[in-house]
Coordinates of C-alpha atoms in Angstrom, one line a residue:
Chain A
X1 CA 66.1 -77.9 -122.5
X2 CA 63.9 -74.9 -121.5
X3 CA 61.0 -75.3 -119.0
X4 CA 58.0 -73.0 -118.5
X5 CA 56.1 -72.4 -115.3
X6 CA 52.8 -70.6 -114.9
X7 CA 51.4 -69.9 -111.5
X8 CA 53.7 -68.9 -108.7
X9 CA 51.4 -69.0 -105.7
X10 CA 52.2 -70.8 -102.4
X11 CA 52.4 -74.2 -104.1
X12 CA 53.7 -73.3 -107.6
X13 CA 56.4 -71.1 -106.3
X14 CA 58.0 -73.9 -104.2
X15 CA 57.6 -76.4 -107.0
X16 CA 59.1 -74.2 -109.6
X17 CA 62.0 -73.5 -107.3
X18 CA 63.0 -77.1 -107.2
X19 CA 63.3 -77.2 -111.1
X20 CA 65.3 -74.0 -111.1
X21 CA 67.6 -75.3 -108.3
X22 CA 68.2 -78.4 -110.3
X23 CA 69.7 -76.2 -113.0
X24 CA 67.0 -76.0 -115.6
X25 CA 66.3 -72.8 -117.5
X26 CA 62.8 -71.6 -116.4
X27 CA 60.4 -69.2 -118.1
X28 CA 57.8 -68.0 -115.7
X29 CA 54.5 -66.1 -115.8
X30 CA 52.1 -65.2 -113.0
X31 CA 49.0 -62.9 -113.0
X32 CA 50.5 -61.0 -110.1
X33 CA 54.2 -60.5 -111.1
X34 CA 55.3 -59.7 -107.6
X35 CA 54.8 -63.3 -106.5
X36 CA 57.4 -64.4 -109.0
X37 CA 60.1 -62.0 -107.6
X38 CA 62.0 -64.6 -105.7
X39 CA 62.1 -67.0 -108.7
X40 CA 63.3 -64.1 -110.9
X41 CA 66.0 -63.2 -108.5
X42 CA 67.1 -66.9 -108.5
X43 CA 67.5 -66.8 -112.3
X44 CA 64.1 -67.5 -113.8
X45 CA 63.1 -65.5 -116.9
X46 CA 59.9 -63.4 -116.8
X47 CA 57.5 -63.7 -119.7
X48 CA 54.5 -61.4 -120.2
X49 CA 51.9 -64.2 -121.0
X50 CA 51.4 -67.9 -121.0
X51 CA 51.9 -67.8 -124.8
X52 CA 55.3 -66.1 -124.3
X53 CA 56.3 -68.7 -121.6
X54 CA 55.6 -71.4 -124.1
X55 CA 57.2 -69.8 -127.2
X56 CA 60.7 -71.3 -126.7
X57 CA 59.9 -73.9 -124.0
X58 CA 59.9 -77.7 -124.3
X59 CA 57.7 -78.4 -121.4
X60 CA 55.2 -76.0 -119.7
X61 CA 54.0 -76.7 -116.1
X62 CA 50.9 -75.1 -114.7
X63 CA 49.8 -74.5 -111.1
X64 CA 47.0 -72.0 -111.2
X65 CA 43.7 -71.6 -109.3
X66 CA 40.4 -72.6 -110.8
X67 CA 39.4 -74.7 -113.8
X68 CA 38.5 -71.5 -115.7
X69 CA 42.1 -70.3 -115.1
X70 CA 43.4 -73.5 -116.5
X71 CA 41.2 -73.2 -119.6
X72 CA 42.2 -69.5 -120.2
X73 CA 45.9 -70.2 -119.5
X74 CA 46.1 -73.1 -122.0
X75 CA 43.3 -72.5 -124.5
X76 CA 43.0 -68.7 -124.3
X77 CA 44.1 -66.2 -127.0
X78 CA 47.3 -65.6 -125.1
X79 CA 47.5 -69.2 -123.9
X80 CA 50.1 -71.9 -123.9
X81 CA 48.7 -73.6 -126.9
X82 CA 49.2 -70.4 -129.0
X83 CA 52.9 -70.4 -128.2
X84 CA 54.1 -74.0 -127.8
X85 CA 55.9 -75.8 -130.7
X86 CA 54.8 -79.1 -132.0
X87 CA 56.0 -82.0 -129.8
X88 CA 55.9 -79.8 -126.8
X89 CA 54.4 -81.0 -123.5
X90 CA 51.9 -79.4 -121.1
X91 CA 51.7 -80.5 -117.5
X92 CA 48.7 -79.2 -115.5
X93 CA 49.4 -79.7 -111.8
X94 CA 46.4 -77.6 -110.8
X95 CA 43.6 -79.5 -109.1
X96 CA 41.0 -79.1 -111.8
X97 CA 38.2 -80.8 -113.7
X98 CA 38.9 -84.2 -115.1
X99 CA 36.5 -83.5 -118.0
X100 CA 38.4 -80.2 -118.8
X101 CA 41.7 -82.2 -118.7
X102 CA 40.3 -84.5 -121.4
X103 CA 39.1 -81.6 -123.5
X104 CA 42.5 -80.0 -123.3
X105 CA 44.2 -83.2 -124.2
X106 CA 42.1 -83.4 -127.3
X107 CA 42.9 -79.9 -128.3
X108 CA 46.6 -80.5 -127.8
X109 CA 46.6 -83.7 -129.8
X110 CA 45.4 -81.7 -132.8
X111 CA 48.6 -79.7 -132.6
X112 CA 50.8 -82.7 -131.9
X113 CA 51.3 -81.6 -128.3
X114 CA 51.0 -83.9 -125.3
X115 CA 49.0 -82.8 -122.3
X116 CA 49.2 -84.5 -118.9
X117 CA 47.1 -83.8 -115.8
X118 CA 49.2 -84.2 -112.6
X119 CA 47.5 -82.7 -109.6
X120 CA 49.2 -83.1 -106.2
X121 CA 48.5 -83.5 -102.5
X122 CA 50.7 -82.6 -99.6
X123 CA 50.1 -78.9 -99.2
X124 CA 52.6 -76.0 -98.9
X125 CA 54.9 -78.1 -96.8
X126 CA 54.9 -81.0 -99.3
X127 CA 55.7 -78.5 -102.1
X128 CA 58.5 -76.9 -100.1
X129 CA 60.1 -80.2 -99.1
X130 CA 59.5 -82.0 -102.4
X131 CA 57.4 -84.7 -100.7
X132 CA 54.2 -84.2 -102.7
X133 CA 52.1 -87.1 -103.9
X134 CA 51.7 -86.6 -107.7
X135 CA 48.8 -88.2 -109.5
X136 CA 49.3 -88.5 -113.2
X137 CA 46.9 -89.0 -116.1
X138 CA 47.5 -88.9 -119.8
X139 CA 50.0 -90.5 -122.2
X140 CA 52.0 -93.2 -120.4
X141 CA 55.3 -92.8 -122.3
X142 CA 55.4 -89.1 -121.7
X143 CA 54.6 -89.6 -118.0
X144 CA 57.6 -91.9 -117.8
X145 CA 59.8 -89.5 -119.7
X146 CA 59.1 -86.8 -117.1
X147 CA 60.2 -89.0 -114.2
X148 CA 63.2 -86.7 -113.4
X149 CA 60.9 -83.8 -113.0
X150 CA 58.3 -85.6 -110.8
X151 CA 61.2 -86.7 -108.6
X152 CA 62.3 -83.1 -108.1
X153 CA 58.9 -82.2 -106.7
X154 CA 57.3 -85.3 -105.2
X155 CA 57.9 -88.4 -103.2
X156 CA 54.9 -90.5 -104.2
X157 CA 54.5 -90.5 -108.0
X158 CA 51.7 -92.7 -109.4
X159 CA 50.5 -93.0 -113.0
X160 CA 46.7 -93.5 -113.1
X161 CA 46.0 -94.1 -116.7
X162 CA 44.2 -92.0 -119.4
X163 CA 43.8 -88.3 -119.5
X164 CA 41.7 -87.0 -116.6
X165 CA 42.6 -89.9 -114.3
X166 CA 45.1 -87.9 -112.4
X167 CA 42.4 -85.5 -111.6
X168 CA 40.0 -88.3 -110.8
X169 CA 42.5 -89.8 -108.3
X170 CA 42.8 -86.4 -106.7
X171 CA 39.0 -86.2 -106.3
X172 CA 39.1 -89.5 -104.5
X173 CA 41.5 -87.9 -102.1
X174 CA 39.2 -84.9 -101.6
X175 CA 36.1 -87.1 -101.0
X176 CA 38.0 -88.9 -98.3
X177 CA 39.0 -85.6 -96.7
X178 CA 35.5 -84.2 -96.9
X179 CA 33.8 -87.1 -95.0
X180 CA 36.6 -87.3 -92.5
X181 CA 36.5 -83.5 -91.8
X182 CA 32.7 -83.6 -91.1
X183 CA 33.3 -86.5 -88.7
X184 CA 36.2 -84.7 -87.1
X185 CA 34.4 -81.4 -86.6
X186 CA 31.2 -82.9 -85.4
X187 CA 33.1 -85.2 -83.0
X188 CA 35.0 -82.4 -81.4
X189 CA 31.9 -80.2 -81.2
X190 CA 30.1 -83.1 -79.4
X191 CA 33.0 -83.5 -77.0
X192 CA 33.2 -79.8 -76.2
X193 CA 29.4 -79.7 -75.6
X194 CA 29.7 -82.7 -73.2
X195 CA 32.4 -80.8 -71.3
X196 CA 35.0 -83.5 -72.0
X197 CA 38.8 -82.8 -71.7
X198 CA 39.5 -83.1 -75.5
X199 CA 43.2 -83.7 -74.9
X200 CA 42.3 -86.8 -73.0
X201 CA 39.7 -87.9 -75.5
X202 CA 42.3 -87.6 -78.3
X203 CA 44.5 -89.9 -76.2
X204 CA 41.6 -92.5 -76.2
X205 CA 40.6 -92.3 -79.8
X206 CA 43.7 -91.4 -81.9
X207 CA 45.4 -94.8 -81.9
X208 CA 42.4 -96.9 -82.9
X209 CA 39.8 -97.3 -85.7
X210 CA 38.9 -93.6 -85.5
X211 CA 42.5 -92.5 -86.1
X212 CA 43.4 -90.4 -89.1
X213 CA 45.9 -87.8 -90.4
X214 CA 43.3 -85.1 -89.8
X215 CA 42.6 -86.2 -86.3
X216 CA 46.3 -86.2 -85.4
X217 CA 47.2 -83.0 -87.2
X218 CA 44.0 -80.8 -87.1
X219 CA 42.2 -81.7 -83.9
X220 CA 44.9 -80.2 -81.7
X221 CA 44.7 -77.0 -83.9
X222 CA 40.9 -76.9 -83.4
X223 CA 41.3 -77.3 -79.7
X224 CA 43.7 -74.3 -79.7
X225 CA 41.2 -72.4 -81.8
X226 CA 44.0 -72.1 -84.5
X227 CA 42.1 -71.9 -87.8
X228 CA 45.0 -70.6 -90.0
X229 CA 44.8 -72.4 -93.4
X230 CA 46.7 -75.5 -94.1
X231 CA 44.3 -75.8 -97.0
X232 CA 41.7 -73.0 -97.6
X233 CA 38.0 -73.5 -97.5
X234 CA 37.5 -71.6 -100.7
X235 CA 39.8 -73.9 -102.6
X236 CA 38.2 -77.0 -101.1
X237 CA 34.8 -75.7 -102.2
X238 CA 36.2 -75.6 -105.8
X239 CA 37.2 -79.3 -105.5
X240 CA 33.9 -80.3 -104.0
X241 CA 32.1 -78.6 -106.9
X242 CA 34.2 -80.5 -109.4
X243 CA 33.3 -83.8 -107.7
X244 CA 29.6 -83.0 -107.7
X245 CA 29.8 -82.1 -111.4
X246 CA 31.7 -85.3 -112.3
X247 CA 29.3 -87.4 -110.2
X248 CA 26.3 -85.9 -111.9
X249 CA 27.8 -86.7 -115.3
X250 CA 28.4 -90.3 -114.2
X251 CA 25.0 -90.7 -112.5
X252 CA 26.6 -91.2 -109.1
X253 CA 24.9 -90.2 -105.9
X254 CA 27.2 -89.0 -103.1
X255 CA 25.0 -87.7 -100.3
X256 CA 27.9 -87.2 -97.9
X257 CA 29.9 -85.2 -100.4
X258 CA 26.8 -83.1 -101.3
X259 CA 26.3 -82.4 -97.6
X260 CA 30.0 -81.4 -97.3
X261 CA 29.6 -79.0 -100.2
X262 CA 26.6 -77.4 -98.5
X263 CA 28.3 -77.1 -95.1
X264 CA 31.5 -75.6 -96.6
X265 CA 29.4 -73.1 -98.6
X266 CA 27.7 -72.2 -95.4
X267 CA 31.1 -71.7 -93.8
X268 CA 32.1 -69.5 -96.7
X269 CA 29.0 -67.4 -96.4
X270 CA 29.7 -67.0 -92.7
X271 CA 33.1 -65.5 -93.5
X272 CA 35.4 -68.5 -93.1
X273 CA 36.5 -68.8 -96.8
X274 CA 40.1 -67.9 -96.1
X275 CA 40.4 -70.2 -93.0
X276 CA 41.6 -73.8 -93.1
X277 CA 39.2 -76.6 -93.9
X278 CA 39.0 -77.5 -90.2
X279 CA 37.2 -74.2 -89.6
X280 CA 34.1 -76.1 -90.6
X281 CA 33.6 -76.6 -86.9
X282 CA 32.9 -72.8 -86.6
X283 CA 30.1 -73.1 -89.1
X284 CA 28.7 -76.2 -87.4
X285 CA 28.7 -74.4 -84.1
X286 CA 26.5 -71.7 -85.5
X287 CA 23.9 -74.2 -86.8
X288 CA 22.2 -74.5 -83.4
Chain B
X1 CA 38.4 -111.4 -54.3
X2 CA 35.5 -112.7 -56.5
X3 CA 34.7 -111.1 -59.8
X4 CA 31.6 -111.3 -61.8
X5 CA 31.2 -111.2 -65.6
X6 CA 28.0 -110.8 -67.5
X7 CA 28.0 -111.0 -71.3
X8 CA 30.2 -113.5 -73.0
X9 CA 29.9 -112.6 -76.6
X10 CA 32.8 -112.0 -79.0
X11 CA 34.2 -109.1 -77.0
X12 CA 33.2 -110.1 -73.4
X13 CA 34.4 -113.6 -73.8
X14 CA 38.0 -112.6 -74.6
X15 CA 38.0 -109.9 -71.9
X16 CA 36.7 -112.2 -69.2
X17 CA 39.3 -114.8 -70.2
X18 CA 42.1 -112.4 -69.3
X19 CA 40.7 -111.9 -65.8
X20 CA 40.4 -115.7 -65.4
X21 CA 43.9 -116.3 -66.8
X22 CA 45.3 -113.8 -64.2
X23 CA 44.0 -116.1 -61.5
X24 CA 40.8 -114.4 -60.3
X25 CA 37.7 -116.4 -59.3
X26 CA 35.0 -115.5 -61.9
X27 CA 31.2 -115.9 -61.7
X28 CA 29.7 -115.7 -65.2
X29 CA 26.2 -115.3 -66.7
X30 CA 25.1 -115.0 -70.3
X31 CA 21.7 -115.1 -71.9
X32 CA 22.9 -118.0 -74.2
X33 CA 24.8 -120.3 -71.8
X34 CA 26.6 -122.1 -74.7
X35 CA 28.7 -119.0 -75.4
X36 CA 30.2 -119.3 -71.9
X37 CA 31.3 -122.9 -72.3
X38 CA 35.0 -122.1 -72.9
X39 CA 35.1 -119.9 -69.8
X40 CA 33.4 -122.5 -67.7
X41 CA 35.8 -125.2 -68.9
X42 CA 38.6 -122.8 -67.9
X43 CA 37.3 -122.6 -64.4
X44 CA 34.6 -119.9 -64.3
X45 CA 31.5 -120.6 -62.2
X46 CA 28.1 -120.5 -63.9
X47 CA 25.4 -118.5 -62.3
X48 CA 21.7 -118.5 -63.4
X49 CA 21.2 -114.7 -63.3
X50 CA 22.9 -111.4 -63.0
X51 CA 21.6 -111.2 -59.5
X52 CA 23.3 -114.6 -58.7
X53 CA 26.6 -113.4 -60.3
X54 CA 26.6 -110.5 -58.0
X55 CA 25.6 -112.3 -54.8
X56 CA 29.1 -113.1 -53.6
X57 CA 31.1 -110.9 -56.0
X58 CA 33.1 -107.8 -55.2
X59 CA 33.2 -106.3 -58.7
X60 CA 30.8 -107.1 -61.5
X61 CA 31.8 -106.4 -65.1
X62 CA 29.2 -106.1 -67.9
X63 CA 29.6 -106.4 -71.7
X64 CA 26.2 -106.9 -73.1
X65 CA 24.4 -105.6 -76.2
X66 CA 22.0 -102.7 -76.1
X67 CA 21.2 -100.0 -73.5
X68 CA 18.0 -101.8 -72.7
X69 CA 20.1 -104.9 -71.9
X70 CA 22.3 -102.8 -69.6
X71 CA 19.2 -101.5 -67.8
X72 CA 17.6 -104.9 -67.4
X73 CA 20.9 -106.5 -66.3
X74 CA 21.7 -103.9 -63.7
X75 CA 18.3 -102.6 -62.6
X76 CA 16.0 -105.5 -63.4
X77 CA 14.3 -107.8 -60.9
X78 CA 17.0 -110.4 -61.4
X79 CA 19.6 -107.7 -61.8
X80 CA 23.0 -107.1 -60.4
X81 CA 21.7 -104.4 -58.0
X82 CA 19.5 -107.0 -56.4
X83 CA 22.4 -109.2 -55.6
X84 CA 25.4 -107.0 -55.0
X85 CA 26.6 -106.2 -51.4
X86 CA 27.1 -102.7 -50.2
X87 CA 30.5 -101.4 -51.2
X88 CA 30.4 -103.5 -54.4
X89 CA 31.5 -102.1 -57.7
X90 CA 29.7 -102.3 -61.1
X91 CA 31.7 -101.7 -64.3
X92 CA 29.7 -101.4 -67.5
X93 CA 32.0 -101.9 -70.5
X94 CA 29.1 -102.0 -73.0
X95 CA 28.9 -99.1 -75.4
X96 CA 25.7 -97.6 -74.1
X97 CA 23.8 -94.4 -73.3
X98 CA 25.7 -91.8 -71.2
X99 CA 22.4 -90.7 -69.7
X100 CA 21.6 -94.2 -68.7
X101 CA 25.1 -94.5 -67.1
X102 CA 24.3 -91.5 -65.0
X103 CA 20.9 -92.9 -64.0
X104 CA 22.5 -96.2 -63.0
X105 CA 25.2 -94.4 -61.0
X106 CA 22.5 -92.6 -59.1
X107 CA 20.6 -95.8 -58.3
X108 CA 23.8 -97.5 -57.2
X109 CA 24.8 -94.7 -54.9
X110 CA 21.6 -95.1 -53.0
X111 CA 22.8 -98.6 -52.1
X112 CA 26.4 -97.5 -51.5
X113 CA 27.5 -99.2 -54.6
X114 CA 29.9 -97.5 -57.1
X115 CA 29.1 -97.8 -60.8
X116 CA 31.6 -96.9 -63.6
X117 CA 31.1 -96.7 -67.3
X118 CA 34.1 -98.0 -69.2
X119 CA 33.3 -98.7 -72.9
X120 CA 36.1 -99.8 -75.1
X121 CA 37.3 -99.6 -78.7
X122 CA 39.6 -101.9 -80.5
X123 CA 37.2 -104.7 -81.6
X124 CA 37.5 -108.4 -81.3
X125 CA 41.3 -108.4 -81.9
X126 CA 41.8 -105.7 -79.3
X127 CA 39.8 -107.8 -76.8
X128 CA 41.7 -110.9 -77.7
X129 CA 45.2 -109.3 -77.5
X130 CA 44.3 -107.1 -74.5
X131 CA 45.1 -104.0 -76.5
X132 CA 41.8 -102.2 -76.1
X133 CA 41.4 -98.5 -75.5
X134 CA 39.3 -98.2 -72.3
X135 CA 37.4 -94.9 -71.7
X136 CA 36.3 -94.5 -68.0
X137 CA 33.7 -92.3 -66.4
X138 CA 32.6 -92.2 -62.8
X139 CA 34.3 -92.1 -59.3
X140 CA 37.9 -91.3 -59.9
X141 CA 39.3 -93.2 -56.8
X142 CA 37.4 -96.3 -57.8
X143 CA 38.7 -96.0 -61.4
X144 CA 42.3 -95.9 -60.1
X145 CA 41.6 -98.8 -57.7
X146 CA 40.7 -100.9 -60.7
X147 CA 44.0 -100.2 -62.6
X148 CA 45.2 -103.9 -62.4
X149 CA 42.0 -105.0 -64.1
X150 CA 42.1 -102.3 -66.9
X151 CA 45.7 -103.3 -67.6
X152 CA 44.7 -107.0 -68.0
X153 CA 42.2 -106.0 -70.8
X154 CA 43.6 -102.8 -72.4
X155 CA 46.6 -100.8 -73.5
X156 CA 45.2 -97.3 -73.6
X157 CA 43.4 -96.5 -70.3
X158 CA 42.0 -93.0 -69.9
X159 CA 39.9 -91.5 -67.2
X160 CA 37.4 -89.0 -68.6
X161 CA 35.7 -87.6 -65.5
X162 CA 32.2 -87.9 -64.1
X163 CA 29.7 -90.8 -64.7
X164 CA 28.7 -91.0 -68.4
X165 CA 31.9 -89.4 -69.6
X166 CA 33.4 -92.7 -70.6
X167 CA 30.4 -93.2 -72.8
X168 CA 30.6 -89.7 -74.2
X169 CA 34.3 -90.3 -75.1
X170 CA 33.3 -93.4 -76.9
X171 CA 30.6 -91.5 -78.8
X172 CA 33.3 -89.0 -80.0
X173 CA 35.1 -92.1 -81.3
X174 CA 31.9 -93.3 -83.2
X175 CA 31.2 -89.8 -84.7
X176 CA 34.7 -89.8 -86.1
X177 CA 34.3 -93.2 -87.6
X178 CA 30.9 -92.4 -89.0
X179 CA 32.1 -89.4 -91.0
X180 CA 35.2 -91.1 -92.1
X181 CA 33.3 -94.2 -93.3
X182 CA 31.0 -92.1 -95.5
X183 CA 34.0 -90.4 -97.0
X184 CA 35.7 -93.8 -97.5
X185 CA 32.8 -95.5 -99.1
X186 CA 31.9 -92.6 -101.4
X187 CA 35.5 -92.1 -102.4
X188 CA 35.9 -95.7 -103.4
X189 CA 32.6 -95.7 -105.2
X190 CA 33.7 -92.6 -107.2
X191 CA 37.0 -94.3 -108.0
X192 CA 35.3 -97.5 -109.2
X193 CA 32.9 -95.5 -111.3
X194 CA 35.7 -93.6 -113.0
X195 CA 37.4 -96.9 -113.8
X196 CA 40.5 -96.1 -111.7
X197 CA 42.8 -98.9 -110.5
X198 CA 42.0 -98.5 -106.8
X199 CA 45.1 -100.2 -105.6
X200 CA 47.1 -97.4 -107.3
X201 CA 44.8 -94.7 -106.0
X202 CA 45.4 -96.1 -102.5
X203 CA 49.1 -95.7 -103.1
X204 CA 48.5 -92.0 -104.0
X205 CA 46.2 -91.1 -101.2
X206 CA 47.0 -93.3 -98.1
X207 CA 50.2 -91.5 -97.0
X208 CA 48.8 -88.0 -96.9
X209 CA 46.0 -85.8 -95.5
X210 CA 43.4 -88.3 -96.6
X211 CA 45.0 -91.1 -94.7
X212 CA 43.2 -93.0 -91.9
X213 CA 43.0 -96.3 -90.1
X214 CA 39.8 -97.0 -92.0
X215 CA 41.5 -96.3 -95.4
X216 CA 44.5 -98.5 -94.6
X217 CA 42.5 -101.4 -93.1
X218 CA 39.0 -101.3 -94.7
X219 CA 39.6 -100.0 -98.2
X220 CA 41.6 -103.1 -99.3
X221 CA 38.7 -105.3 -97.9
X222 CA 36.2 -103.3 -99.9
X223 CA 38.2 -103.7 -103.1
X224 CA 38.3 -107.4 -102.5
X225 CA 34.5 -107.3 -101.8
X226 CA 35.1 -108.7 -98.3
X227 CA 32.3 -107.4 -96.2
X228 CA 32.7 -109.7 -93.2
X229 CA 32.2 -107.7 -90.0
X230 CA 35.1 -106.2 -88.0
X231 CA 32.3 -104.1 -86.5
X232 CA 28.7 -104.9 -87.4
X233 CA 26.3 -102.4 -89.0
X234 CA 23.5 -103.2 -86.5
X235 CA 25.7 -102.4 -83.6
X236 CA 26.9 -99.2 -85.2
X237 CA 23.3 -98.1 -85.7
X238 CA 22.8 -98.5 -82.0
X239 CA 25.7 -96.1 -81.3
X240 CA 24.6 -93.6 -83.9
X241 CA 21.1 -93.6 -82.3
X242 CA 22.7 -92.9 -78.9
X243 CA 24.7 -90.0 -80.3
X244 CA 21.5 -88.5 -81.9
X245 CA 19.6 -88.9 -78.6
X246 CA 22.4 -87.2 -76.6
X247 CA 22.7 -84.5 -79.2
X248 CA 19.0 -83.7 -79.1
X249 CA 19.2 -83.5 -75.4
X250 CA 22.1 -81.0 -75.6
X251 CA 20.6 -79.0 -78.4
X252 CA 23.4 -80.0 -80.7
X253 CA 23.0 -80.2 -84.5
X254 CA 25.1 -82.9 -86.2
X255 CA 24.0 -83.1 -89.9
X256 CA 26.8 -85.5 -90.9
X257 CA 26.0 -87.9 -88.1
X258 CA 22.3 -87.7 -88.9
X259 CA 23.0 -88.6 -92.5
X260 CA 25.2 -91.5 -91.4
X261 CA 22.3 -92.8 -89.2
X262 CA 20.0 -92.6 -92.2
X263 CA 22.4 -94.3 -94.6
X264 CA 23.2 -97.1 -92.1
X265 CA 19.5 -97.7 -91.5
X266 CA 19.1 -97.9 -95.3
X267 CA 22.0 -100.4 -95.4
X268 CA 20.2 -102.4 -92.7
X269 CA 16.9 -102.4 -94.5
X270 CA 18.7 -103.6 -97.6
X271 CA 19.9 -106.7 -95.7
X272 CA 23.4 -105.6 -94.6
X273 CA 22.8 -105.5 -90.8
X274 CA 25.2 -108.3 -90.1
X275 CA 28.0 -107.0 -92.4
X276 CA 30.9 -104.8 -91.4
X277 CA 30.4 -101.0 -91.3
X278 CA 32.3 -100.7 -94.6
X279 CA 29.4 -102.5 -96.3
X280 CA 27.9 -99.0 -96.3
X281 CA 29.3 -98.9 -99.9
X282 CA 26.8 -101.5 -101.0
X283 CA 23.9 -99.4 -99.8
X284 CA 25.4 -96.3 -101.5
X285 CA 25.8 -98.2 -104.7
X286 CA 22.1 -98.9 -104.7
X287 CA 21.2 -95.3 -104.4
X288 CA 21.5 -94.6 -108.0

């Protein structure tokens, strides 16, 4: 069996590596070839395009950047769909648009190809340690067939139903994070302004109803003014935009999410696009 | 030593009971006498006013409703300050205004009385099981002196500095919860609208960066349409109002908190005032 992997950034690189380490033959493509060097040194085969990756592969995995990259990589003139044989499988692990996932699935079906959406959460560490949460949408049988691959990359693997539902589940995750991050940054800002010793405040509030992963993991970084990205603001803005688009389509009003999108865009325009999502506090500080 | 307790609602009743069970003499007063019956049967002494509670007490604890209740109970014509001897101690455990706490402290000092603010988190269960988080502001020595009492009621006891800082720390807690609750309710609303199986989505998202106490404890209740109050919307609105007031005073802009205050007031006006804070989702549902 030959696997293909497209997108060897921080996430994709680690995930592809697990497949390679398990002994699979791996075709790879990335826009910037240098980011694939380590995989190539470990035995992966370089291909000059997504189409070429797919040409002799059985399953092609994607982990690229934006929905337009997903579209181009799969449906473009040098895309996966131009190269993949009938009965092939495409697995898009990029966090991308649910509607686009459905559109791609339809196109694939015409060529007797199965397409799954399988975005992940867990960040670079989750990718490295194969502890990702993988959220799968699309054909159920195919999703089950790929269990050995999911298990090489993730710890929590859940099937969410029809095409696009993996992406929808990931959007639920992002909406949760958005609200929580606003609360976190505003709360710390308030505490700072009151002159509280935030280390002591965290002792008081972390163990109770205000507790969260973000509070435990990001509040201490904020207090140390460490704004290095776990997850980058510019990527989060992409996700918030997808949620707004889908919400509009469904006639759903999400005022908190809309505010988050505004605040994160303001953070971006103030120069924090490459910082972690918790750098929202820097943009909030400048509101006064 | 004689203790006084004013306010025997859901929280105050359980907290006072721990003091009584530890063997202390306890004077009690509550606006609605019937709510003190259990304490009186257990040996507490009924007093007809806050002033009367304080008259022969060494320390008077308060757990009442709103800042105006705190003001009336302590500074009013039948208030604690009219009854308490010099060297007495007042401990306000109500979640109330930091600025009011400072004002009360000043008034008390004139009479050689020490006043501490010591709001709690942990809800009715925390009060019952003596696992509250207690956030203390005011004179440090007095705070330390009262350690045996804190330990009878709480598990996490933290001193936050000058008068009002206990309340400020509690406000940090409430800002965290407000943001998180918007994210939680909007995320579940989005998931419902997509037709996702929310139980499966919770499997995918609870263990990662979107995880929180609210997600673990309240999301399942929302999915079962159980909106009974852990913490009531009308009380949360009080807290959000206090945060906004303090923020205005400090020249601090908290757009997420302001939105939360608007949304919770809309929930109240739609009839959900006596529901739990997670009933916010019902108000959001009606936005479309």
